[in-house]
Amino acid sequence: MAENILRVLNEYSGLFIQGIGYTLLLAFIAVTCGTILGTFVALLKMSSNVVLSFIGTSYIELFRNTPLLLQLYIFMFLLPEIGINLSPFAAVSVGLVLNTTAYISEIIRSGIQSVDHGQTEAARSLGLSHVQTLRMVVLPQAMRNILPALANEFVTDIKETSLASTFFVGDLMTTYRTVNGATFLTLEPLFIAGVIYFVLSFTLSKLVAYLERRLRA
Amino acid sequence: MIKFEHISKRFGSLEVLKDVTQQVNQNEIVSLIGPSGSGKSTLLRCMNLLEVPSSGRILFKGEDITAKGVNINIHRQKMGMVFQHFNVFPNMTVEKNITIAPVNLKKMNKEQAHNRAMELLDRVGLRDKADVKPVKLSGGQKQRLAIVRAMAMEPEVMLFDEPTSALDPEMVGEVLEVIKDLAKSGMTMMIVTHEMGFAREISDRVLFMNNGVIAESGTPEKIFENPDNERLKEFLSKVL
């Protein structure tokens, strides 16, 4: 076994490194785009307009209450159906972004609500509009509060992206499948991928915890 | 300058303001006193529609600002407000706190706003704090900042909602001094306060609120020396 692991590492280390790259890239795309879109969805949900609020809430509930893998499948097959032809990587990215958006919008909503209402009142009393108040006063303060949660979402997404391997997009689990296909070894490449996932997630979440303590201090 | 006409405000089944009619004239300084929960702050907050009255009208310089379709932001630019908990913006420097509204509301360009900010900070003794974040300021300094932040918009009326209630006792004086200075400049002001000595000294008129109505109103001498209302007498006997 140990011998096989060394052999796999020796022959396929490039592939594993590529896998790490794609996995990190997918998680990065999901969290950055998800943060931008999630801000809008959070604002929709918090809107005093019943219709907008309903749209925001529906979006969040829909994506949080169905499995990510099912969503990815649907995007994979739905996008070509409606005339959008994307590479598997792009289609998976879209699916991950839309899914992550739902989770991040809830993080952002709680971040916005954690900003003292007096801040909004002070800004509005100066004559600033609702949008100006959000953009200049509330969101910058909310972002500070939610940065740790966003970073944790990134760590979660590193693991979630493994589902993307279903569509062979080059992530770490895709590497496993490629190595498995080439060598007929199963446990060895799985162990390697597992160790890499663990090291990535563990290090990053400890780093987040450290930065969070620094931010609080 | 400001007229309240038959203002009522309900929060659910609780009626906080009951058919209040009152006005504040140009250059007048009006203090609102009364027990907690009597509706003083709510009445003040109705003035710039931070609380929207359940019924009644508010006229600002003759215009009904409670009417449908009125852009309240325009009117708020002319009404500065100072809050009990300061509500300075912690994500901005002291100077930015002051310039953010005038610059973004196109009232001044950046240079004019900077000069105005410095002049105002000078007036309240905070010039050397221009580049620090409010977290470095004491409560009294924060409140002085909040006052000049409102002043930067060159408002026509200033609203003070218990401006010294959240301060350490030793910082109350410095904030009251700033408000007194403002009073001397002829600013129209409405002040909710528990500082009776201050209210008496600064006000042209004092309104005593109790249970959502203005139970008595008059000159400071009348209110503090010769009150008619039983509840006001009781209130004064406890706070003076």
mmCIF file of C-alpha atoms in Angstrom, chain B:
data_model
loop_
_atom_site.group_PDB
_atom_site.id
_atom_site.type_symbol
_atom_site.label_atom_id
_atom_site.label_comp_id
_atom_site.label_asym_id
_atom_site.label_seq_id
_atom_site.Cartn_x
_atom_site.Cartn_y
_atom_site.Cartn_z
ATOM 1 C CA MET B 1 -40.940 76.972 11.050
ATOM 2 C CA ILE B 2 -42.180 73.550 12.061
ATOM 3 C CA LYS B 3 -45.787 72.738 12.786
ATOM 4 C CA PHE B 4 -47.148 69.514 14.190
ATOM 5 C CA GLU B 5 -50.837 69.142 13.464
ATOM 6 C CA HIS B 6 -52.801 66.483 15.358
ATOM 7 C CA ILE B 7 -49.898 64.058 15.452
ATOM 8 C CA SER B 8 -50.661 60.587 16.777
ATOM 9 C CA LYS B 9 -48.305 57.674 16.858
ATOM 10 C CA ARG B 10 -49.155 54.113 17.739
ATOM 11 C CA PHE B 11 -46.791 51.177 18.126
ATOM 12 C CA GLY B 12 -49.204 48.275 17.885
ATOM 13 C CA SER B 13 -51.789 48.884 20.564
ATOM 14 C CA LEU B 14 -49.598 51.360 22.425
ATOM 15 C CA GLU B 15 -50.474 54.977 21.732
ATOM 16 C CA VAL B 16 -47.269 56.957 22.249
ATOM 17 C CA LEU B 17 -48.435 60.310 20.926
ATOM 18 C CA LYS B 18 -52.020 61.451 21.243
ATOM 19 C CA ASP B 19 -53.182 64.212 18.953
ATOM 20 C CA VAL B 20 -50.244 66.556 19.541
ATOM 21 C CA THR B 21 -50.411 69.989 17.964
ATOM 22 C CA GLN B 22 -47.454 72.286 18.466
ATOM 23 C CA GLN B 23 -45.093 74.530 16.599
ATOM 24 C CA VAL B 24 -41.510 75.674 16.720
ATOM 25 C CA ASN B 25 -40.722 79.125 15.403
ATOM 26 C CA GLN B 26 -37.649 80.371 13.601
ATOM 27 C CA ASN B 27 -34.701 80.915 15.984
ATOM 28 C CA GLU B 28 -36.655 79.432 18.834
ATOM 29 C CA ILE B 29 -35.150 76.940 21.254
ATOM 30 C CA VAL B 30 -37.679 74.490 22.575
ATOM 31 C CA SER B 31 -36.920 71.850 25.183
ATOM 32 C CA LEU B 32 -38.974 68.736 25.698
ATOM 33 C CA ILE B 33 -38.941 67.361 29.217
ATOM 34 C CA GLY B 34 -40.933 64.664 30.932
ATOM 35 C CA PRO B 35 -40.777 61.172 32.343
ATOM 36 C CA SER B 36 -39.426 58.233 30.349
ATOM 37 C CA GLY B 37 -41.931 56.836 27.917
ATOM 38 C CA SER B 38 -43.884 60.072 27.770
ATOM 39 C CA GLY B 39 -43.343 60.423 24.019
ATOM 40 C CA LYS B 40 -40.668 63.157 23.942
ATOM 41 C CA SER B 41 -38.220 61.305 21.750
ATOM 42 C CA THR B 42 -40.958 59.978 19.515
ATOM 43 C CA LEU B 43 -42.267 63.490 18.934
ATOM 44 C CA LEU B 44 -38.760 64.720 18.121
ATOM 45 C CA ARG B 45 -38.151 61.785 15.794
ATOM 46 C CA CYS B 46 -41.397 62.495 13.986
ATOM 47 C CA MET B 47 -39.976 65.833 12.978
ATOM 48 C CA ASN B 48 -37.589 64.329 10.421
ATOM 49 C CA LEU B 49 -39.797 61.281 9.933
ATOM 50 C CA LEU B 50 -37.457 58.793 11.567
ATOM 51 C CA GLU B 51 -40.812 57.897 13.078
ATOM 52 C CA VAL B 52 -43.705 58.216 10.699
ATOM 53 C CA PRO B 53 -46.791 59.517 12.516
ATOM 54 C CA SER B 54 -49.823 57.248 12.434
ATOM 55 C CA SER B 55 -51.957 60.285 11.704
ATOM 56 C CA GLY B 56 -51.620 64.041 11.494
ATOM 57 C CA ARG B 57 -49.437 66.362 9.454
ATOM 58 C CA ILE B 58 -46.020 67.918 9.890
ATOM 59 C CA LEU B 59 -45.337 71.177 8.104
ATOM 60 C CA PHE B 60 -41.741 72.248 7.582
ATOM 61 C CA LYS B 61 -41.523 75.838 6.371
ATOM 62 C CA GLY B 62 -45.102 75.548 5.166
ATOM 63 C CA GLU B 63 -44.641 72.308 3.274
ATOM 64 C CA ASP B 64 -46.415 69.148 4.366
ATOM 65 C CA ILE B 65 -43.549 66.660 4.654
ATOM 66 C CA THR B 66 -45.893 63.835 5.647
ATOM 67 C CA ALA B 67 -47.681 64.048 2.280
ATOM 68 C CA LYS B 68 -47.349 61.191 -0.181
ATOM 69 C CA GLY B 69 -44.566 61.550 -2.735
ATOM 70 C CA VAL B 70 -42.498 64.017 -0.699
ATOM 71 C CA ASN B 71 -38.753 63.315 -0.913
ATOM 72 C CA ILE B 72 -37.932 63.396 2.776
ATOM 73 C CA ASN B 73 -34.185 63.260 2.090
ATOM 74 C CA ILE B 74 -34.289 66.833 0.792
ATOM 75 C CA HIS B 75 -35.918 68.051 3.995
ATOM 76 C CA ARG B 76 -33.665 66.019 6.244
ATOM 77 C CA GLN B 77 -30.691 67.856 4.777
ATOM 78 C CA LYS B 78 -32.050 70.966 6.470
ATOM 79 C CA MET B 79 -32.671 69.269 9.810
ATOM 80 C CA GLY B 80 -29.623 68.153 11.738
ATOM 81 C CA MET B 81 -30.075 65.499 14.362
ATOM 82 C CA VAL B 82 -27.962 64.465 17.336
ATOM 83 C CA PHE B 83 -28.613 61.147 19.038
ATOM 84 C CA GLN B 84 -28.256 59.854 22.557
ATOM 85 C CA HIS B 85 -25.760 57.218 21.447
ATOM 86 C CA PHE B 86 -23.811 59.553 19.122
ATOM 87 C CA ASN B 87 -24.029 57.143 16.181
ATOM 88 C CA VAL B 88 -20.793 58.396 14.676
ATOM 89 C CA PHE B 89 -19.608 56.236 11.782
ATOM 90 C CA PRO B 90 -16.818 53.980 13.122
ATOM 91 C CA ASN B 91 -15.659 53.000 9.627
ATOM 92 C CA MET B 92 -14.655 56.561 8.732
ATOM 93 C CA THR B 93 -12.155 59.067 10.074
ATOM 94 C CA VAL B 94 -13.438 62.006 12.080
ATOM 95 C CA GLU B 95 -13.122 64.269 9.041
ATOM 96 C CA LYS B 96 -14.884 61.811 6.744
ATOM 97 C CA ASN B 97 -17.744 61.575 9.238
ATOM 98 C CA ILE B 98 -18.293 65.260 8.667
ATOM 99 C CA THR B 99 -17.715 65.483 4.926
ATOM 100 C CA ILE B 100 -19.543 62.354 3.797
ATOM 101 C CA ALA B 101 -22.990 63.910 3.659
ATOM 102 C CA PRO B 102 -22.171 67.317 2.146
ATOM 103 C CA VAL B 103 -19.916 65.778 -0.505
ATOM 104 C CA ASN B 104 -22.219 62.942 -1.512
ATOM 105 C CA LEU B 105 -25.287 65.121 -1.478
ATOM 106 C CA LYS B 106 -23.493 67.549 -3.786
ATOM 107 C CA LYS B 107 -23.766 70.376 -1.353
ATOM 108 C CA MET B 108 -20.032 71.071 -1.403
ATOM 109 C CA ASN B 109 -17.038 69.881 -3.336
ATOM 110 C CA LYS B 110 -14.313 67.992 -1.502
ATOM 111 C CA GLU B 111 -12.198 71.045 -0.830
ATOM 112 C CA GLN B 112 -15.069 73.141 0.488
ATOM 113 C CA ALA B 113 -16.187 70.233 2.665
ATOM 114 C CA HIS B 114 -12.663 69.774 4.005
ATOM 115 C CA ASN B 115 -12.394 73.455 4.904
ATOM 116 C CA ARG B 116 -15.816 73.430 6.497
ATOM 117 C CA ALA B 117 -14.944 70.293 8.477
ATOM 118 C CA MET B 118 -11.731 71.835 9.765
ATOM 119 C CA GLU B 119 -13.482 75.030 10.739
ATOM 120 C CA LEU B 120 -16.151 73.070 12.606
ATOM 121 C CA LEU B 121 -13.614 70.811 14.314
ATOM 122 C CA ASP B 122 -11.775 73.935 15.391
ATOM 123 C CA ARG B 123 -14.929 75.269 16.969
ATOM 124 C CA VAL B 124 -15.388 72.153 19.104
ATOM 125 C CA GLY B 125 -11.701 71.644 19.858
ATOM 126 C CA LEU B 126 -11.236 68.463 17.825
ATOM 127 C CA ARG B 127 -9.064 69.714 14.992
ATOM 128 C CA ASP B 128 -6.152 67.485 15.955
ATOM 129 C CA LYS B 129 -8.460 64.462 15.775
ATOM 130 C CA ALA B 130 -9.405 64.965 12.127
ATOM 131 C CA ASP B 131 -7.544 61.895 10.881
ATOM 132 C CA VAL B 132 -8.313 59.413 13.624
ATOM 133 C CA LYS B 133 -11.161 56.916 13.756
ATOM 134 C CA PRO B 134 -13.943 57.595 16.279
ATOM 135 C CA VAL B 135 -12.967 54.538 18.333
ATOM 136 C CA LYS B 136 -10.130 56.688 19.693
ATOM 137 C CA LEU B 137 -12.508 59.373 20.949
ATOM 138 C CA SER B 138 -14.125 59.722 24.359
ATOM 139 C CA GLY B 139 -17.901 59.846 24.634
ATOM 140 C CA GLY B 140 -17.894 63.604 24.915
ATOM 141 C CA GLN B 141 -15.654 63.933 21.861
ATOM 142 C CA LYS B 142 -17.892 61.564 19.902
ATOM 143 C CA GLN B 143 -20.925 63.643 20.707
ATOM 144 C CA ARG B 144 -19.147 66.871 19.744
ATOM 145 C CA LEU B 145 -18.235 65.169 16.476
ATOM 146 C CA ALA B 146 -21.855 64.111 15.977
ATOM 147 C CA ILE B 147 -22.966 67.707 16.477
ATOM 148 C CA VAL B 148 -20.547 69.131 13.907
ATOM 149 C CA ARG B 149 -21.356 66.300 11.524
ATOM 150 C CA ALA B 150 -24.945 67.516 11.553
ATOM 151 C CA MET B 151 -23.801 71.147 11.327
ATOM 152 C CA ALA B 152 -21.768 70.440 8.190
ATOM 153 C CA MET B 153 -24.990 70.237 6.208
ATOM 154 C CA GLU B 154 -25.777 73.797 7.300
ATOM 155 C CA PRO B 155 -29.170 72.828 8.656
ATOM 156 C CA GLU B 156 -31.905 75.298 9.505
ATOM 157 C CA VAL B 157 -32.976 73.425 12.583
ATOM 158 C CA MET B 158 -31.186 71.098 14.982
ATOM 159 C CA LEU B 159 -32.856 68.237 16.803
ATOM 160 C CA PHE B 160 -31.221 66.854 19.935
ATOM 161 C CA ASP B 161 -32.414 63.532 21.325
ATOM 162 C CA GLU B 162 -31.074 63.297 24.889
ATOM 163 C CA PRO B 163 -27.608 64.378 23.765
ATOM 164 C CA THR B 164 -25.975 63.939 27.176
ATOM 165 C CA SER B 165 -27.834 60.929 28.581
ATOM 166 C CA ALA B 166 -25.220 58.381 27.539
ATOM 167 C CA LEU B 167 -22.227 60.433 28.689
ATOM 168 C CA ASP B 168 -20.064 60.074 31.746
ATOM 169 C CA PRO B 169 -21.046 62.879 34.120
ATOM 170 C CA GLU B 170 -17.739 64.676 33.664
ATOM 171 C CA MET B 171 -18.250 64.892 29.905
ATOM 172 C CA VAL B 172 -21.720 66.378 30.022
ATOM 173 C CA GLY B 173 -20.386 69.905 30.404
ATOM 174 C CA GLU B 174 -18.269 69.989 27.264
ATOM 175 C CA VAL B 175 -21.197 68.834 25.134
ATOM 176 C CA LEU B 176 -23.638 71.292 26.691
ATOM 177 C CA GLU B 177 -21.137 74.084 26.014
ATOM 178 C CA VAL B 178 -21.171 73.249 22.315
ATOM 179 C CA ILE B 179 -24.968 73.238 22.245
ATOM 180 C CA LYS B 180 -25.061 76.558 24.076
ATOM 181 C CA ASP B 181 -22.667 78.051 21.522
ATOM 182 C CA LEU B 182 -24.988 76.880 18.815
ATOM 183 C CA ALA B 183 -27.911 78.462 20.610
ATOM 184 C CA LYS B 184 -26.118 81.805 20.674
ATOM 185 C CA SER B 185 -25.689 81.662 16.915
ATOM 186 C CA GLY B 186 -29.467 81.784 16.560
ATOM 187 C CA MET B 187 -30.014 78.186 15.490
ATOM 188 C CA THR B 188 -33.563 76.898 15.766
ATOM 189 C CA MET B 189 -33.431 73.935 18.105
ATOM 190 C CA MET B 190 -35.590 71.278 19.650
ATOM 191 C CA ILE B 191 -34.013 69.421 22.539
ATOM 192 C CA VAL B 192 -35.160 66.364 24.425
ATOM 193 C CA THR B 193 -33.273 66.434 27.692
ATOM 194 C CA HIS B 194 -33.138 65.335 31.294
ATOM 195 C CA GLU B 195 -30.731 68.164 32.162
ATOM 196 C CA MET B 196 -33.205 70.503 33.817
ATOM 197 C CA GLY B 197 -30.680 73.240 34.590
ATOM 198 C CA PHE B 198 -29.610 73.245 30.978
ATOM 199 C CA ALA B 199 -33.180 73.273 29.664
ATOM 200 C CA ARG B 200 -33.975 76.171 31.919
ATOM 201 C CA GLU B 201 -30.941 78.156 30.889
ATOM 202 C CA ILE B 202 -31.064 77.632 27.175
ATOM 203 C CA SER B 203 -34.734 77.387 26.237
ATOM 204 C CA ASP B 204 -37.151 79.995 25.026
ATOM 205 C CA ARG B 205 -39.957 77.580 25.713
ATOM 206 C CA VAL B 206 -40.253 74.309 27.603
ATOM 207 C CA LEU B 207 -42.775 71.600 26.822
ATOM 208 C CA PHE B 208 -43.645 69.074 29.495
ATOM 209 C CA MET B 209 -44.826 65.807 28.037
ATOM 210 C CA ASN B 210 -46.692 63.129 29.882
ATOM 211 C CA ASN B 211 -48.544 60.108 28.528
ATOM 212 C CA GLY B 212 -48.282 61.148 24.903
ATOM 213 C CA VAL B 213 -49.586 64.673 25.286
ATOM 214 C CA ILE B 214 -47.999 68.052 25.988
ATOM 215 C CA ALA B 215 -49.310 68.520 29.476
ATOM 216 C CA GLU B 216 -47.914 71.999 29.982
ATOM 217 C CA SER B 217 -45.896 74.452 27.965
ATOM 218 C CA GLY B 218 -44.441 77.819 28.750
ATOM 219 C CA THR B 219 -41.337 79.858 29.439
ATOM 220 C CA PRO B 220 -38.672 78.168 31.555
ATOM 221 C CA GLU B 221 -39.574 80.451 34.478
ATOM 222 C CA LYS B 222 -43.208 79.439 34.276
ATOM 223 C CA ILE B 223 -42.505 75.724 33.944
ATOM 224 C CA PHE B 224 -39.834 75.474 36.612
ATOM 225 C CA GLU B 225 -41.026 78.071 39.119
ATOM 226 C CA ASN B 226 -44.744 78.170 38.774
ATOM 227 C CA PRO B 227 -46.044 74.944 37.230
ATOM 228 C CA ASP B 228 -49.791 74.334 37.084
ATOM 229 C CA ASN B 229 -49.919 70.707 36.043
ATOM 230 C CA GLU B 230 -49.953 68.259 38.988
ATOM 231 C CA ARG B 231 -47.893 65.663 37.157
ATOM 232 C CA LEU B 232 -45.307 68.310 36.255
ATOM 233 C CA LYS B 233 -45.042 69.388 39.888
ATOM 234 C CA GLU B 234 -44.493 65.794 40.904
ATOM 235 C CA PHE B 235 -41.937 65.308 38.107
ATOM 236 C CA LEU B 236 -39.996 68.420 39.084
ATOM 237 C CA SER B 237 -40.001 67.503 42.752
ATOM 238 C CA LYS B 238 -38.270 64.263 41.808
ATOM 239 C CA VAL B 239 -35.697 65.554 39.360
ATOM 240 C CA LEU B 240 -34.722 68.947 40.756
#
